[in-house]
Every structure is written in C-alpha cells, then in structure tokens.
Amino acid sequence: MTQHSRDTPQFYLTAPSPCPYLKGQEERKVFTHLVGDRAGELNDLLTHGGFRRSQSIAYRPACETCRACISVRVVAADFRPSRNMRRVAERNGDLIGEMRTPAPTSEQYSVFRAYLDARHRDGGMADMTVLDYAMMIEDSHVETRVIEYRRRGPDSAINGRGSGELMAVALSDVLSDGLSMVYSFFEPGEAERSLGTFMILEHIARARQMGLPYVYLGYWVAGSRKMDYKGRFLPQERLMPSGWTRVES
C-alpha cells in the first residue's frame, strides 16, 4: 500500500451546504490538514493561494457555480485611512493591543460568548463551549498570536500594556509577508467604538512596525453585508484568476 509522507498535503472536498453569505447559494470547500514540521511553510503557501486557516485546517471555497468569495490583503505601507476610520482610531485611543502567545483565558471566553450571543446567535459557532474555544486558540501548528485590547492603565506609558477591562481579541497568524487575521471578536456593548474596524487598523499599523507588507483579511464578498466592509481598506490586493491584483478604489 502506498504510504504518504506526513509533510505531503492531501486535499479533500466537502459536500454542498447552504452558503452563509449569499442567499440561495450553496458552498463547497477544499481543505487540507496543517500538521508536521512544514505546517508554517504550507500555511504561507496556501494563504498566498487564497486559503484560510481554522485550527489545524486550511480551506478555500470550491463552489461549482459561484466565485463571489475573493481573498483580499491590505497593502500596509500604502494604506491611508478614511475620515471615518480616523475617527474610529480616535475613539479607541484609550486602548492598547498586546500581542501574546495563544493561551485561552476565561476572560477571553466571556467576551467571546457575549459576542456570539449578540452578533451570531444563529451562526455555526453559536454552540461553542469553553473547550471548543480553547481548541480554536491552541490548535495551531503555525506561528499564531493572540492580541488582547484593553483600556490603558496607570503603568501603560512604562510597560506598553493595558491593564483595564478586556474589550476585544484577535487571533492572528504571523506569515512571512504579513499578518493574517484568523478570527476576532469584541465586547458587544461597545458598538459605538467600531472595534472590528479598529482591530484591522491596529493590525495594519502593527504590520508596518514588524516590516510586513500585508494584512490578510480573508474573503471579501460583494453583495454580502457580513463581508462587504473589507473592501473599504484601500489600497488592497484581491486574488483574481490572473493573480493578486491591486485595487485603489
């Protein structure tokens, strides 16, 4: 019997299921496992090809009749925030993001649970337990970080960390050419802060500081209220059949 190397990815195709973004459409995904010593290298390569990571799985849409999901990455060095984005940054000037090793906490899960109950009560993640959350954070064979966003404390000017209430969390991968935002969530009672937008802005600034050219935002879906916001972070590159194509407006 033929033996496949642990480092040789095997790809699989899911059965059709209702599309979560476009009504009346069905989705299928092609996926593979990110395991072994070369998981990070494979994650880099697949992300460049339009894949996303979820725990130890890399996947991308493989729908038969639809190509609406388009991978997008923000060009960090050239990004210029809109007037509204500058206002969002100002409203969140009292927050500090701290990049940490991926370790789940009860405080994180409390915010995560409140976020799901308020924003995604009927979504596929609605029933996630604290153990499910821990797996989402810890089950990674690539370079992954958790960024916690807290209010500034009295020692923030000294240690560069927030010491107040946890307001938002981002789970992100560090790639060879950028930061890939895997999942983010925030305190739903702070809607006026636009924390989702703020976390993307903070990631763009962080990528610049780290000397990384891109921030990967996952899939932009024209016509989907859930995903349309990603198209506002310009300039960005979108993965088209001809390759990554720069979009200015």
mmCIF file with all atom_site columns, C-alpha atoms in Angstrom, residues 43-193:
data_model
loop_
_atom_site.group_PDB
_atom_site.id
_atom_site.type_symbol
_atom_site.label_atom_id
_atom_site.label_alt_id
_atom_site.label_comp_id
_atom_site.label_asym_id
_atom_site.label_entity_id
_atom_site.label_seq_id
_atom_site.pdbx_PDB_ins_code
_atom_site.Cartn_x
_atom_site.Cartn_y
_atom_site.Cartn_z
_atom_site.occupancy
_atom_site.B_iso_or_equiv
_atom_site.pdbx_formal_charge
_atom_site.auth_seq_id
_atom_site.auth_comp_id
_atom_site.auth_asym_id
_atom_site.auth_atom_id
_atom_site.pdbx_PDB_model_num
ATOM 1   C CA . ASN A 1 43  ? 0.226   27.794 5.604  1.00 0.00 ? 43  ASN A CA 1
ATOM 2   C CA . ASP A 1 44  ? 2.220   30.584 3.958  1.00 0.00 ? 44  ASP A CA 1
ATOM 3   C CA . LEU A 1 45  ? 1.972   28.969 0.541  1.00 0.00 ? 45  LEU A CA 1
ATOM 4   C CA . LEU A 1 46  ? -1.739  28.212 0.824  1.00 0.00 ? 46  LEU A CA 1
ATOM 5   C CA . THR A 1 47  ? -2.592  31.668 2.170  1.00 0.00 ? 47  THR A CA 1
ATOM 6   C CA . HIS A 1 48  ? -0.894  33.162 -0.879 1.00 0.00 ? 48  HIS A CA 1
ATOM 7   C CA . GLY A 1 49  ? -3.187  30.918 -2.937 1.00 0.00 ? 49  GLY A CA 1
ATOM 8   C CA . GLY A 1 50  ? -6.371  32.110 -1.233 1.00 0.00 ? 50  GLY A CA 1
ATOM 9   C CA . PHE A 1 51  ? -6.731  29.609 1.612  1.00 0.00 ? 51  PHE A CA 1
ATOM 10  C CA . ARG A 1 52  ? -7.767  30.447 5.177  1.00 0.00 ? 52  ARG A CA 1
ATOM 11  C CA . ARG A 1 53  ? -6.822  28.684 8.412  1.00 0.00 ? 53  ARG A CA 1
ATOM 12  C CA . SER A 1 54  ? -9.231  27.294 11.003 1.00 0.00 ? 54  SER A CA 1
ATOM 13  C CA . GLN A 1 55  ? -7.382  25.452 13.768 1.00 0.00 ? 55  GLN A CA 1
ATOM 14  C CA . SER A 1 56  ? -5.262  22.807 12.004 1.00 0.00 ? 56  SER A CA 1
ATOM 15  C CA . ILE A 1 57  ? -7.252  23.025 8.751  1.00 0.00 ? 57  ILE A CA 1
ATOM 16  C CA . ALA A 1 58  ? -6.559  25.199 5.706  1.00 0.00 ? 58  ALA A CA 1
ATOM 17  C CA . TYR A 1 59  ? -9.531  25.681 3.390  1.00 0.00 ? 59  TYR A CA 1
ATOM 18  C CA . ARG A 1 60  ? -10.814 27.718 0.492  1.00 0.00 ? 60  ARG A CA 1
ATOM 19  C CA . PRO A 1 61  ? -14.151 27.885 -1.371 1.00 0.00 ? 61  PRO A CA 1
ATOM 20  C CA . ALA A 1 62  ? -14.589 25.450 -4.252 1.00 0.00 ? 62  ALA A CA 1
ATOM 21  C CA . CYS A 1 63  ? -18.157 26.245 -5.272 1.00 0.00 ? 63  CYS A CA 1
ATOM 22  C CA . GLU A 1 64  ? -19.321 24.891 -8.624 1.00 0.00 ? 64  GLU A CA 1
ATOM 23  C CA . THR A 1 65  ? -21.364 27.875 -9.835 1.00 0.00 ? 65  THR A CA 1
ATOM 24  C CA . CYS A 1 66  ? -20.112 30.856 -7.800 1.00 0.00 ? 66  CYS A CA 1
ATOM 25  C CA . ARG A 1 67  ? -16.825 32.741 -7.483 1.00 0.00 ? 67  ARG A CA 1
ATOM 26  C CA . ALA A 1 68  ? -18.018 35.517 -5.182 1.00 0.00 ? 68  ALA A CA 1
ATOM 27  C CA . CYS A 1 69  ? -15.503 34.864 -2.373 1.00 0.00 ? 69  CYS A CA 1
ATOM 28  C CA . ILE A 1 70  ? -12.344 36.826 -3.179 1.00 0.00 ? 70  ILE A CA 1
ATOM 29  C CA . SER A 1 71  ? -9.247  36.794 -0.975 1.00 0.00 ? 71  SER A CA 1
ATOM 30  C CA . VAL A 1 72  ? -8.085  40.282 -0.002 1.00 0.00 ? 72  VAL A CA 1
ATOM 31  C CA . ARG A 1 73  ? -4.961  41.670 1.621  1.00 0.00 ? 73  ARG A CA 1
ATOM 32  C CA . VAL A 1 74  ? -4.322  45.284 2.606  1.00 0.00 ? 74  VAL A CA 1
ATOM 33  C CA . VAL A 1 75  ? -1.122  46.932 1.359  1.00 0.00 ? 75  VAL A CA 1
ATOM 34  C CA . ALA A 1 76  ? 0.090   48.124 4.751  1.00 0.00 ? 76  ALA A CA 1
ATOM 35  C CA . ALA A 1 77  ? 2.736   50.641 3.654  1.00 0.00 ? 77  ALA A CA 1
ATOM 36  C CA . ASP A 1 78  ? 0.397   52.451 1.260  1.00 0.00 ? 78  ASP A CA 1
ATOM 37  C CA . PHE A 1 79  ? -2.787  52.289 3.329  1.00 0.00 ? 79  PHE A CA 1
ATOM 38  C CA . ARG A 1 80  ? -4.462  55.633 4.000  1.00 0.00 ? 80  ARG A CA 1
ATOM 39  C CA . PRO A 1 81  ? -7.393  55.645 6.441  1.00 0.00 ? 81  PRO A CA 1
ATOM 40  C CA . SER A 1 82  ? -10.619 57.367 5.503  1.00 0.00 ? 82  SER A CA 1
ATOM 41  C CA . ARG A 1 83  ? -12.001 60.201 7.622  1.00 0.00 ? 83  ARG A CA 1
ATOM 42  C CA . ASN A 1 84  ? -14.382 57.777 9.332  1.00 0.00 ? 84  ASN A CA 1
ATOM 43  C CA . MET A 1 85  ? -11.523 55.358 10.064 1.00 0.00 ? 85  MET A CA 1
ATOM 44  C CA . ARG A 1 86  ? -9.520  58.177 11.647 1.00 0.00 ? 86  ARG A CA 1
ATOM 45  C CA . ARG A 1 87  ? -12.492 58.894 13.892 1.00 0.00 ? 87  ARG A CA 1
ATOM 46  C CA . VAL A 1 88  ? -12.633 55.201 14.867 1.00 0.00 ? 88  VAL A CA 1
ATOM 47  C CA . ALA A 1 89  ? -8.934  55.314 15.777 1.00 0.00 ? 89  ALA A CA 1
ATOM 48  C CA . GLU A 1 90  ? -9.506  58.427 17.898 1.00 0.00 ? 90  GLU A CA 1
ATOM 49  C CA . ARG A 1 91  ? -12.478 56.866 19.716 1.00 0.00 ? 91  ARG A CA 1
ATOM 50  C CA . ASN A 1 92  ? -10.266 53.929 20.673 1.00 0.00 ? 92  ASN A CA 1
ATOM 51  C CA . GLY A 1 93  ? -7.230  55.940 21.669 1.00 0.00 ? 93  GLY A CA 1
ATOM 52  C CA . ASP A 1 94  ? -7.652  54.672 25.224 1.00 0.00 ? 94  ASP A CA 1
ATOM 53  C CA . LEU A 1 95  ? -6.991  51.051 24.151 1.00 0.00 ? 95  LEU A CA 1
ATOM 54  C CA . ILE A 1 96  ? -3.689  49.191 23.893 1.00 0.00 ? 96  ILE A CA 1
ATOM 55  C CA . GLY A 1 97  ? -3.178  45.962 21.968 1.00 0.00 ? 97  GLY A CA 1
ATOM 56  C CA . GLU A 1 98  ? -0.769  43.403 23.431 1.00 0.00 ? 98  GLU A CA 1
ATOM 57  C CA . MET A 1 99  ? 0.449   40.515 21.262 1.00 0.00 ? 99  MET A CA 1
ATOM 58  C CA . ARG A 1 100 ? 0.718   37.313 23.292 1.00 0.00 ? 100 ARG A CA 1
ATOM 59  C CA . THR A 1 101 ? 1.274   33.602 22.848 1.00 0.00 ? 101 THR A CA 1
ATOM 60  C CA . PRO A 1 102 ? -2.029  31.816 22.081 1.00 0.00 ? 102 PRO A CA 1
ATOM 61  C CA . ALA A 1 103 ? -3.342  30.856 25.506 1.00 0.00 ? 103 ALA A CA 1
ATOM 62  C CA . PRO A 1 104 ? -7.105  30.870 26.161 1.00 0.00 ? 104 PRO A CA 1
ATOM 63  C CA . THR A 1 105 ? -8.478  32.531 29.301 1.00 0.00 ? 105 THR A CA 1
ATOM 64  C CA . SER A 1 106 ? -11.876 32.644 30.980 1.00 0.00 ? 106 SER A CA 1
ATOM 65  C CA . GLU A 1 107 ? -11.898 36.420 30.451 1.00 0.00 ? 107 GLU A CA 1
ATOM 66  C CA . GLN A 1 108 ? -11.467 35.953 26.702 1.00 0.00 ? 108 GLN A CA 1
ATOM 67  C CA . TYR A 1 109 ? -14.214 33.346 26.599 1.00 0.00 ? 109 TYR A CA 1
ATOM 68  C CA . SER A 1 110 ? -16.594 35.654 28.466 1.00 0.00 ? 110 SER A CA 1
ATOM 69  C CA . VAL A 1 111 ? -16.179 38.311 25.753 1.00 0.00 ? 111 VAL A CA 1
ATOM 70  C CA . PHE A 1 112 ? -16.342 35.649 23.027 1.00 0.00 ? 112 PHE A CA 1
ATOM 71  C CA . ARG A 1 113 ? -19.581 34.220 24.434 1.00 0.00 ? 113 ARG A CA 1
ATOM 72  C CA . ALA A 1 114 ? -21.189 37.672 24.729 1.00 0.00 ? 114 ALA A CA 1
ATOM 73  C CA . TYR A 1 115 ? -20.113 38.474 21.149 1.00 0.00 ? 115 TYR A CA 1
ATOM 74  C CA . LEU A 1 116 ? -21.633 35.281 19.723 1.00 0.00 ? 116 LEU A CA 1
ATOM 75  C CA . ASP A 1 117 ? -24.870 35.697 21.665 1.00 0.00 ? 117 ASP A CA 1
ATOM 76  C CA . ALA A 1 118 ? -25.267 39.278 20.465 1.00 0.00 ? 118 ALA A CA 1
ATOM 77  C CA . ARG A 1 119 ? -23.967 39.059 16.882 1.00 0.00 ? 119 ARG A CA 1
ATOM 78  C CA . HIS A 1 120 ? -24.076 35.424 15.712 1.00 0.00 ? 120 HIS A CA 1
ATOM 79  C CA . ARG A 1 121 ? -26.794 33.719 17.719 1.00 0.00 ? 121 ARG A CA 1
ATOM 80  C CA . ASP A 1 122 ? -27.813 31.590 14.711 1.00 0.00 ? 122 ASP A CA 1
ATOM 81  C CA . GLY A 1 123 ? -24.313 31.058 13.294 1.00 0.00 ? 123 GLY A CA 1
ATOM 82  C CA . GLY A 1 124 ? -22.270 27.905 13.060 1.00 0.00 ? 124 GLY A CA 1
ATOM 83  C CA . MET A 1 125 ? -20.200 28.841 16.133 1.00 0.00 ? 125 MET A CA 1
ATOM 84  C CA . ALA A 1 126 ? -23.161 29.631 18.402 1.00 0.00 ? 126 ALA A CA 1
ATOM 85  C CA . ASP A 1 127 ? -22.869 26.423 20.427 1.00 0.00 ? 127 ASP A CA 1
ATOM 86  C CA . MET A 1 128 ? -19.135 26.621 21.098 1.00 0.00 ? 128 MET A CA 1
ATOM 87  C CA . THR A 1 129 ? -18.233 25.662 24.653 1.00 0.00 ? 129 THR A CA 1
ATOM 88  C CA . VAL A 1 130 ? -15.237 26.850 26.632 1.00 0.00 ? 130 VAL A CA 1
ATOM 89  C CA . LEU A 1 131 ? -13.386 23.718 25.493 1.00 0.00 ? 131 LEU A CA 1
ATOM 90  C CA . ASP A 1 132 ? -14.251 24.460 21.863 1.00 0.00 ? 132 ASP A CA 1
ATOM 91  C CA . TYR A 1 133 ? -12.894 27.960 22.341 1.00 0.00 ? 133 TYR A CA 1
ATOM 92  C CA . ALA A 1 134 ? -9.682  26.630 23.845 1.00 0.00 ? 134 ALA A CA 1
ATOM 93  C CA . MET A 1 135 ? -9.215  24.387 20.807 1.00 0.00 ? 135 MET A CA 1
ATOM 94  C CA . MET A 1 136 ? -9.758  27.332 18.454 1.00 0.00 ? 136 MET A CA 1
ATOM 95  C CA . ILE A 1 137 ? -6.971  29.253 20.193 1.00 0.00 ? 137 ILE A CA 1
ATOM 96  C CA . GLU A 1 138 ? -4.499  26.434 20.869 1.00 0.00 ? 138 GLU A CA 1
ATOM 97  C CA . ASP A 1 139 ? -4.930  24.028 17.939 1.00 0.00 ? 139 ASP A CA 1
ATOM 98  C CA . SER A 1 140 ? -2.356  25.589 15.627 1.00 0.00 ? 140 SER A CA 1
ATOM 99  C CA . HIS A 1 141 ? 0.839   24.164 14.138 1.00 0.00 ? 141 HIS A CA 1
ATOM 100 C CA . VAL A 1 142 ? 1.882   27.548 12.730 1.00 0.00 ? 142 VAL A CA 1
ATOM 101 C CA . GLU A 1 143 ? 3.087   30.824 14.263 1.00 0.00 ? 143 GLU A CA 1
ATOM 102 C CA . THR A 1 144 ? -0.073  32.196 15.858 1.00 0.00 ? 144 THR A CA 1
ATOM 103 C CA . ARG A 1 145 ? -0.612  35.054 18.278 1.00 0.00 ? 145 ARG A CA 1
ATOM 104 C CA . VAL A 1 146 ? -3.467  36.436 20.355 1.00 0.00 ? 146 VAL A CA 1
ATOM 105 C CA . ILE A 1 147 ? -3.775  40.224 20.534 1.00 0.00 ? 147 ILE A CA 1
ATOM 106 C CA . GLU A 1 148 ? -5.720  41.464 23.551 1.00 0.00 ? 148 GLU A CA 1
ATOM 107 C CA . TYR A 1 149 ? -7.095  45.004 23.537 1.00 0.00 ? 149 TYR A CA 1
ATOM 108 C CA . ARG A 1 150 ? -7.508  46.607 26.962 1.00 0.00 ? 150 ARG A CA 1
ATOM 109 C CA . ARG A 1 151 ? -8.020  50.057 28.374 1.00 0.00 ? 151 ARG A CA 1
ATOM 110 C CA . ARG A 1 152 ? -4.854  51.900 29.289 1.00 0.00 ? 152 ARG A CA 1
ATOM 111 C CA . GLY A 1 153 ? -3.705  51.606 32.875 1.00 0.00 ? 153 GLY A CA 1
ATOM 112 C CA . PRO A 1 154 ? -1.538  53.804 35.102 1.00 0.00 ? 154 PRO A CA 1
ATOM 113 C CA . ASP A 1 155 ? 1.634   51.968 34.036 1.00 0.00 ? 155 ASP A CA 1
ATOM 114 C CA . SER A 1 156 ? 0.856   51.782 30.302 1.00 0.00 ? 156 SER A CA 1
ATOM 115 C CA . ALA A 1 157 ? 3.354   54.510 29.435 1.00 0.00 ? 157 ALA A CA 1
ATOM 116 C CA . ILE A 1 158 ? 6.053   52.421 31.114 1.00 0.00 ? 158 ILE A CA 1
ATOM 117 C CA . ASN A 1 159 ? 5.250   48.845 30.125 1.00 0.00 ? 159 ASN A CA 1
ATOM 118 C CA . GLY A 1 160 ? 3.243   49.472 26.926 1.00 0.00 ? 160 GLY A CA 1
ATOM 119 C CA . ARG A 1 161 ? 0.379   47.297 28.148 1.00 0.00 ? 161 ARG A CA 1
ATOM 120 C CA . GLY A 1 162 ? -3.226  47.887 29.059 1.00 0.00 ? 162 GLY A CA 1
ATOM 121 C CA . SER A 1 163 ? -4.370  46.826 32.494 1.00 0.00 ? 163 SER A CA 1
ATOM 122 C CA . GLY A 1 164 ? -8.063  47.574 32.330 1.00 0.00 ? 164 GLY A CA 1
ATOM 123 C CA . GLU A 1 165 ? -11.115 45.746 31.053 1.00 0.00 ? 165 GLU A CA 1
ATOM 124 C CA . LEU A 1 166 ? -10.672 43.383 28.101 1.00 0.00 ? 166 LEU A CA 1
ATOM 125 C CA . MET A 1 167 ? -12.523 44.949 25.170 1.00 0.00 ? 167 MET A CA 1
ATOM 126 C CA . ALA A 1 168 ? -11.540 42.897 22.118 1.00 0.00 ? 168 ALA A CA 1
ATOM 127 C CA . VAL A 1 169 ? -9.415  39.946 20.988 1.00 0.00 ? 169 VAL A CA 1
ATOM 128 C CA . ALA A 1 170 ? -7.848  38.982 17.662 1.00 0.00 ? 170 ALA A CA 1
ATOM 129 C CA . LEU A 1 171 ? -6.381  35.597 16.738 1.00 0.00 ? 171 LEU A CA 1
ATOM 130 C CA . SER A 1 172 ? -3.801  36.151 14.012 1.00 0.00 ? 172 SER A CA 1
ATOM 131 C CA . ASP A 1 173 ? -1.113  34.198 12.176 1.00 0.00 ? 173 ASP A CA 1
ATOM 132 C CA . VAL A 1 174 ? 2.327   35.657 11.503 1.00 0.00 ? 174 VAL A CA 1
ATOM 133 C CA . LEU A 1 175 ? 3.238   34.849 7.892  1.00 0.00 ? 175 LEU A CA 1
ATOM 134 C CA . SER A 1 176 ? 6.449   35.525 6.006  1.00 0.00 ? 176 SER A CA 1
ATOM 135 C CA . ASP A 1 177 ? 4.850   38.535 4.315  1.00 0.00 ? 177 ASP A CA 1
ATOM 136 C CA . GLY A 1 178 ? 2.093   39.664 6.625  1.00 0.00 ? 178 GLY A CA 1
ATOM 137 C CA . LEU A 1 179 ? -0.410  39.188 9.406  1.00 0.00 ? 179 LEU A CA 1
ATOM 138 C CA . SER A 1 180 ? -3.424  37.006 8.697  1.00 0.00 ? 180 SER A CA 1
ATOM 139 C CA . MET A 1 181 ? -6.468  37.802 10.817 1.00 0.00 ? 181 MET A CA 1
ATOM 140 C CA . VAL A 1 182 ? -7.961  34.398 11.558 1.00 0.00 ? 182 VAL A CA 1
ATOM 141 C CA . TYR A 1 183 ? -10.773 35.487 13.882 1.00 0.00 ? 183 TYR A CA 1
ATOM 142 C CA . SER A 1 184 ? -11.665 38.487 16.014 1.00 0.00 ? 184 SER A CA 1
ATOM 143 C CA . PHE A 1 185 ? -14.373 39.362 18.498 1.00 0.00 ? 185 PHE A CA 1
ATOM 144 C CA . PHE A 1 186 ? -15.228 42.175 20.876 1.00 0.00 ? 186 PHE A CA 1
ATOM 145 C CA . GLU A 1 187 ? -17.436 43.372 23.697 1.00 0.00 ? 187 GLU A CA 1
ATOM 146 C CA . PRO A 1 188 ? -20.862 43.818 22.017 1.00 0.00 ? 188 PRO A CA 1
ATOM 147 C CA . GLY A 1 189 ? -21.925 46.545 24.439 1.00 0.00 ? 189 GLY A CA 1
ATOM 148 C CA . GLU A 1 190 ? -19.301 48.888 22.939 1.00 0.00 ? 190 GLU A CA 1
ATOM 149 C CA . ALA A 1 191 ? -20.812 49.152 19.442 1.00 0.00 ? 191 ALA A CA 1
ATOM 150 C CA . GLU A 1 192 ? -20.071 52.887 19.151 1.00 0.00 ? 192 GLU A CA 1
ATOM 151 C CA . ARG A 1 193 ? -16.349 52.120 19.200 1.00 0.00 ? 193 ARG A CA 1
#
